PDB file of C-alpha atoms in Angstrom:
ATOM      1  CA  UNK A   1     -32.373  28.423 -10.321  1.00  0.00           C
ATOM      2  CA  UNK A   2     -34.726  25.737  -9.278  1.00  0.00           C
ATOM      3  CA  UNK A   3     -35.051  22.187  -7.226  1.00  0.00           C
ATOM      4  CA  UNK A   4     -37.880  20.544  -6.493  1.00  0.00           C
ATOM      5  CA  UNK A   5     -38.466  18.344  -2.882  1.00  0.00           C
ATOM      6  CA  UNK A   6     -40.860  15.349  -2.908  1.00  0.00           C
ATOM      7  CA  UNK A   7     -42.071  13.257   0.159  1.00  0.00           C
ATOM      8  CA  UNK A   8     -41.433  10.044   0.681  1.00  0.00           C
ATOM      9  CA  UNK A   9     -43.053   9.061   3.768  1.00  0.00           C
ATOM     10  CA  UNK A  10     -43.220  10.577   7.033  1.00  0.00           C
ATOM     11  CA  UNK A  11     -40.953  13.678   7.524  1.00  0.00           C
ATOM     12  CA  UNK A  12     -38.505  12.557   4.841  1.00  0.00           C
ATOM     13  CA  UNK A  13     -38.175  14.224   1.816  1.00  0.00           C
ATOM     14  CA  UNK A  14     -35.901  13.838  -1.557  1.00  0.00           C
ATOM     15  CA  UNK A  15     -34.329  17.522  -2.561  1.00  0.00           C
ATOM     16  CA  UNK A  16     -33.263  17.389  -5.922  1.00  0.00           C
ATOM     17  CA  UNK A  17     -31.580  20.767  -7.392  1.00  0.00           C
ATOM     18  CA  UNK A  18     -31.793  22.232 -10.806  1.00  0.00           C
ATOM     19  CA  UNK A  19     -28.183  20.704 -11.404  1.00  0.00           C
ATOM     20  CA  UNK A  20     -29.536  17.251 -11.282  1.00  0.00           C
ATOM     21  CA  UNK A  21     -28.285  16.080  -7.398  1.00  0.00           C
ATOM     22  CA  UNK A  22     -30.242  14.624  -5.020  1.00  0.00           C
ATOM     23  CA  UNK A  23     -30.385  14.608  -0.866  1.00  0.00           C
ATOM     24  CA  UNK A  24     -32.580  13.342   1.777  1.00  0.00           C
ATOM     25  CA  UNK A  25     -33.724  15.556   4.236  1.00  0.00           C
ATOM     26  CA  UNK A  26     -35.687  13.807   7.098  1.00  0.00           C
ATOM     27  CA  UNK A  27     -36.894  14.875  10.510  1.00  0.00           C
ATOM     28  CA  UNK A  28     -35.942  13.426  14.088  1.00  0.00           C
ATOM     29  CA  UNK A  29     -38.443  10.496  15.504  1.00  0.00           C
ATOM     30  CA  UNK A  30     -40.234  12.419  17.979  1.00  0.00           C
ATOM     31  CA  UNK A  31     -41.515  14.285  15.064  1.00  0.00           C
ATOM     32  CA  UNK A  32     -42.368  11.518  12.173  1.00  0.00           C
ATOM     33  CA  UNK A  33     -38.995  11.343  10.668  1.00  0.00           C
ATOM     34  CA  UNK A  34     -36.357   8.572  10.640  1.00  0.00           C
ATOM     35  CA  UNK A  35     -33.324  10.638  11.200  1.00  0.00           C
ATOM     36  CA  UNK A  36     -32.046   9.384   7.575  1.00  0.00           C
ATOM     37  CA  UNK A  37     -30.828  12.218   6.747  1.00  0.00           C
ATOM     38  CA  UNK A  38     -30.048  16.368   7.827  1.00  0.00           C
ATOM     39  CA  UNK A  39     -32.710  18.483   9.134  1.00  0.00           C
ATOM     40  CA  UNK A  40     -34.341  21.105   6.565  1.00  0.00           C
ATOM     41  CA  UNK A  41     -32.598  24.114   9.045  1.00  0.00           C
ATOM     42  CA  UNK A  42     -29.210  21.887   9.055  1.00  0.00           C
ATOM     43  CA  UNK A  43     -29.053  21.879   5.623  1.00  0.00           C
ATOM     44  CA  UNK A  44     -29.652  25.944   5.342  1.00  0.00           C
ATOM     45  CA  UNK A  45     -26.687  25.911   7.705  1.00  0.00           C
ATOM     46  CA  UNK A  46     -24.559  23.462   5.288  1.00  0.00           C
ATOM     47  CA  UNK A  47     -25.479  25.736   2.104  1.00  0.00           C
ATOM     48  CA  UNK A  48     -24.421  29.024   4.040  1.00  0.00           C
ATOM     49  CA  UNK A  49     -20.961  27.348   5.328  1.00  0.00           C
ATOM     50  CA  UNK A  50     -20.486  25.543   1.826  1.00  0.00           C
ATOM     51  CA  UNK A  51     -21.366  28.937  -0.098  1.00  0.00           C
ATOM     52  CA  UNK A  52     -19.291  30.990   2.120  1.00  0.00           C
ATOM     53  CA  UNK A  53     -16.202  28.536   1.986  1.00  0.00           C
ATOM     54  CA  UNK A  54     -16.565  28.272  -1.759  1.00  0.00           C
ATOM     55  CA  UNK A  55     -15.814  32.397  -1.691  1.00  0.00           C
ATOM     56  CA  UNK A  56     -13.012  32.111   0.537  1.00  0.00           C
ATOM     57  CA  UNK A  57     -11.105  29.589  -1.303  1.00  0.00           C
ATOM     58  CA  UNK A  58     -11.562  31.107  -4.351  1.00  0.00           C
ATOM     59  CA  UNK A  59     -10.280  34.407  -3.183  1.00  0.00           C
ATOM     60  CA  UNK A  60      -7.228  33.115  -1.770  1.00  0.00           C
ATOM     61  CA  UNK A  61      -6.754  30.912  -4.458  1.00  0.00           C
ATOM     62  CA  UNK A  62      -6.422  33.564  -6.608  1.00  0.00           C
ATOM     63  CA  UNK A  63      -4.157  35.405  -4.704  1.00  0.00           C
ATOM     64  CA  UNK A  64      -1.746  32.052  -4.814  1.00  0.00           C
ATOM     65  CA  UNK A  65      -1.904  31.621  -1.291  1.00  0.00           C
ATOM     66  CA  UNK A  66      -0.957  27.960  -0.467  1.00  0.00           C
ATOM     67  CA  UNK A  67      -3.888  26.773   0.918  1.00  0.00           C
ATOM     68  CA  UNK A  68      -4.302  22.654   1.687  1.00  0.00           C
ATOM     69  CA  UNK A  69      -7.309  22.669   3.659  1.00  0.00           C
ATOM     70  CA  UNK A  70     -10.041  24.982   4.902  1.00  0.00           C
ATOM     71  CA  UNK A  71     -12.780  23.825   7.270  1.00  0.00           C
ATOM     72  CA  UNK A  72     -15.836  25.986   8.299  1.00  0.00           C
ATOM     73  CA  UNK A  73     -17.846  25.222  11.649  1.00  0.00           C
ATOM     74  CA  UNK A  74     -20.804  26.733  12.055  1.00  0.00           C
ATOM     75  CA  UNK A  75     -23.053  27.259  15.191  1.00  0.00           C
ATOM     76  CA  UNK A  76     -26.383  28.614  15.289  1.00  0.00           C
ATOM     77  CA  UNK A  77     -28.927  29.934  17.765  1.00  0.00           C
ATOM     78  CA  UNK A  78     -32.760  29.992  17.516  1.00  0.00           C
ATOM     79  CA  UNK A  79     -35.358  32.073  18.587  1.00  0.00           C
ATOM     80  CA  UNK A  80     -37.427  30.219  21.065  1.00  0.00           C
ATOM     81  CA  UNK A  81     -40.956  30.966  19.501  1.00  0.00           C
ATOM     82  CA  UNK A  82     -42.196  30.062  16.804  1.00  0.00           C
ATOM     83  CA  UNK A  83     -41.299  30.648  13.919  1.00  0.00           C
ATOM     84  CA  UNK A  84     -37.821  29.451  15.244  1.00  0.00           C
ATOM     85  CA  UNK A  85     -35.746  31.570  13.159  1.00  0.00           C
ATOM     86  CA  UNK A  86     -31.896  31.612  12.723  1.00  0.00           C
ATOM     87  CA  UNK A  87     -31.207  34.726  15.284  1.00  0.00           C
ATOM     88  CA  UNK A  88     -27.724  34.211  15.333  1.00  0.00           C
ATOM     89  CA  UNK A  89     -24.562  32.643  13.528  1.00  0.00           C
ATOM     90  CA  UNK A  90     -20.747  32.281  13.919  1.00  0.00           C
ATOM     91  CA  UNK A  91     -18.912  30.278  11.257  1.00  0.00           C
ATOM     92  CA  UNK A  92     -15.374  30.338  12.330  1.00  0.00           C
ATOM     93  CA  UNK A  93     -13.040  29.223   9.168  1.00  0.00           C
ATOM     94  CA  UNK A  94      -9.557  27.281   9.886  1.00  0.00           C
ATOM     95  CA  UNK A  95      -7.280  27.857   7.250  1.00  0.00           C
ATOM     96  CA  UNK A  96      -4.713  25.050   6.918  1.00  0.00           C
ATOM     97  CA  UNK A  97      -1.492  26.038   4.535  1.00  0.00           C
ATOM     98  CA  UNK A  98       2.368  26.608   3.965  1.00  0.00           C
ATOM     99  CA  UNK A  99       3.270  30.185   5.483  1.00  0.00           C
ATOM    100  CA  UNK A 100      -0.139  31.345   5.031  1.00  0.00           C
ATOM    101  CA  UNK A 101      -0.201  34.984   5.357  1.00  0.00           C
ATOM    102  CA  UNK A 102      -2.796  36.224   7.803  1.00  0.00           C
ATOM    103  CA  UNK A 103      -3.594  39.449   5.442  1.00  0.00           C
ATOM    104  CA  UNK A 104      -5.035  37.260   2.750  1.00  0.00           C
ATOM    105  CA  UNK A 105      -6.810  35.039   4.956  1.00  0.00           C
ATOM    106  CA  UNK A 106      -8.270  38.099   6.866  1.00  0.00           C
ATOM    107  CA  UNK A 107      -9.278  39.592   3.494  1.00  0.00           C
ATOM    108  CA  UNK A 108     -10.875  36.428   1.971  1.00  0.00           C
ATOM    109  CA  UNK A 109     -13.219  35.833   4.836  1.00  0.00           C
ATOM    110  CA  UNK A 110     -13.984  39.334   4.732  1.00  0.00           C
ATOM    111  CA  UNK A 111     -14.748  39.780   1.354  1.00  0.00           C
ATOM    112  CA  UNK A 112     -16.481  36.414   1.503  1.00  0.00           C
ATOM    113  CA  UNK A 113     -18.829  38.415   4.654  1.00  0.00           C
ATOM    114  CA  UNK A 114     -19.486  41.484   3.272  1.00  0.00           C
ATOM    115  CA  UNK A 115     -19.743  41.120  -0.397  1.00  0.00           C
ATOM    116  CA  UNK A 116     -19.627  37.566  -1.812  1.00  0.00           C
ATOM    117  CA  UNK A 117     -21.244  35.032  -0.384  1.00  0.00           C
ATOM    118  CA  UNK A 118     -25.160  35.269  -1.347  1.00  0.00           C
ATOM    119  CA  UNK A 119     -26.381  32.981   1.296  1.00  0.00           C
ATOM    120  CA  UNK A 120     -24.741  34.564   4.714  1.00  0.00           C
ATOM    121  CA  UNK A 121     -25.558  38.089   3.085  1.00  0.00           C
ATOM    122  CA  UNK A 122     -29.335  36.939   2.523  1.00  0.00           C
ATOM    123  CA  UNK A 123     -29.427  35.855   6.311  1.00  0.00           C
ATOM    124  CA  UNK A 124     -28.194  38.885   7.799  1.00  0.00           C
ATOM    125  CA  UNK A 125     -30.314  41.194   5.344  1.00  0.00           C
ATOM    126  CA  UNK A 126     -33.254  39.612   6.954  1.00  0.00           C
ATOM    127  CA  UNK A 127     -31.854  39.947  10.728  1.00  0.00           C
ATOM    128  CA  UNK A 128     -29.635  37.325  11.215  1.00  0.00           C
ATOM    129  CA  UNK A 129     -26.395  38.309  13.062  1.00  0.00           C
ATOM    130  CA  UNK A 130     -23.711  36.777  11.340  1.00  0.00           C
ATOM    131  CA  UNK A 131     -20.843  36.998  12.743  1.00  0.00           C
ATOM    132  CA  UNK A 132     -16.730  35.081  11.630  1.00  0.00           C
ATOM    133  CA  UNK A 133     -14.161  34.359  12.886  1.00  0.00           C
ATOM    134  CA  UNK A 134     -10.700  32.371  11.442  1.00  0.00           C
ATOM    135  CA  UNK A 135      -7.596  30.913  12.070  1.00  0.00           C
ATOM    136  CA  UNK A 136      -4.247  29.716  10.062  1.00  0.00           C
ATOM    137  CA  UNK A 137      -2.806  26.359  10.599  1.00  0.00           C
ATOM    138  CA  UNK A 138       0.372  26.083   9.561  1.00  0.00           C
ATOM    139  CA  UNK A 139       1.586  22.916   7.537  1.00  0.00           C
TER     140      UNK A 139
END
């Protein structure tokens, strides 16, 4: 796997991934940026909830469960000091779907926690507490 991120001008960079797609990350105004585009800790957030989501949807859409929507927030504290590490994160899933079984959503984010999802393992591994929570909105 590879990317590569080049600098435009002041805190904003181009990200562009091995796959060929492209973001802009910038920085707020106070610190050089322009605010065109998500933070570079924002977007380590975004990864986490889209790698984590991407698990959890899989896994219940192989178990046929009729899923029509599936949103993941994410909130995040930081250590006060510098570095200002990740010290904490909840992602909270809510599972939208027709007589959605709890079970299967239960198992999905679970599997999704403790053996799936690269990015929310990787955090934790290195101290992170990770911590998720769900719920089932029926449709």
């Amino acid at each position: 796997m590879k990317a590569s991120v080049k600098w435009t001008d002041g805190r904003q960079f181009v990200a562009e991934s091995g796959s060929g797609h492209s973001v802009v990350i910038d920085g707020p105004p106070d610190h050089g940026g322009r605010n065109t585009g998500p933070r570079p800790m924002e977007m380590l957030l975004m990864g986490m909830g889209a790698c984590t989501s991407f698990d959890v949807l899989e896994i219940l859409e192989k178990s046929r469960a009729p899923v029509s929507d599936c949103v993941a927030t994410i909130e995040a504290e930081r250590a006060d000091a510098v570095p200002a590490v990740f010290t904490k994160i909840h992602i909270h899933f809510t599972v939208s779907g027709r007589n959605l079984k709890e079970s299967q959503v239960k198992r999905a984010v679970e599997l999704s926690a403790e053996k799936y999802c690269s990015a929310s393992i990787m955090l934790a591994k290195g101290g992170v507490e990770v911590t998720h929570s769900y719920s089932i909105i029926d449709d």
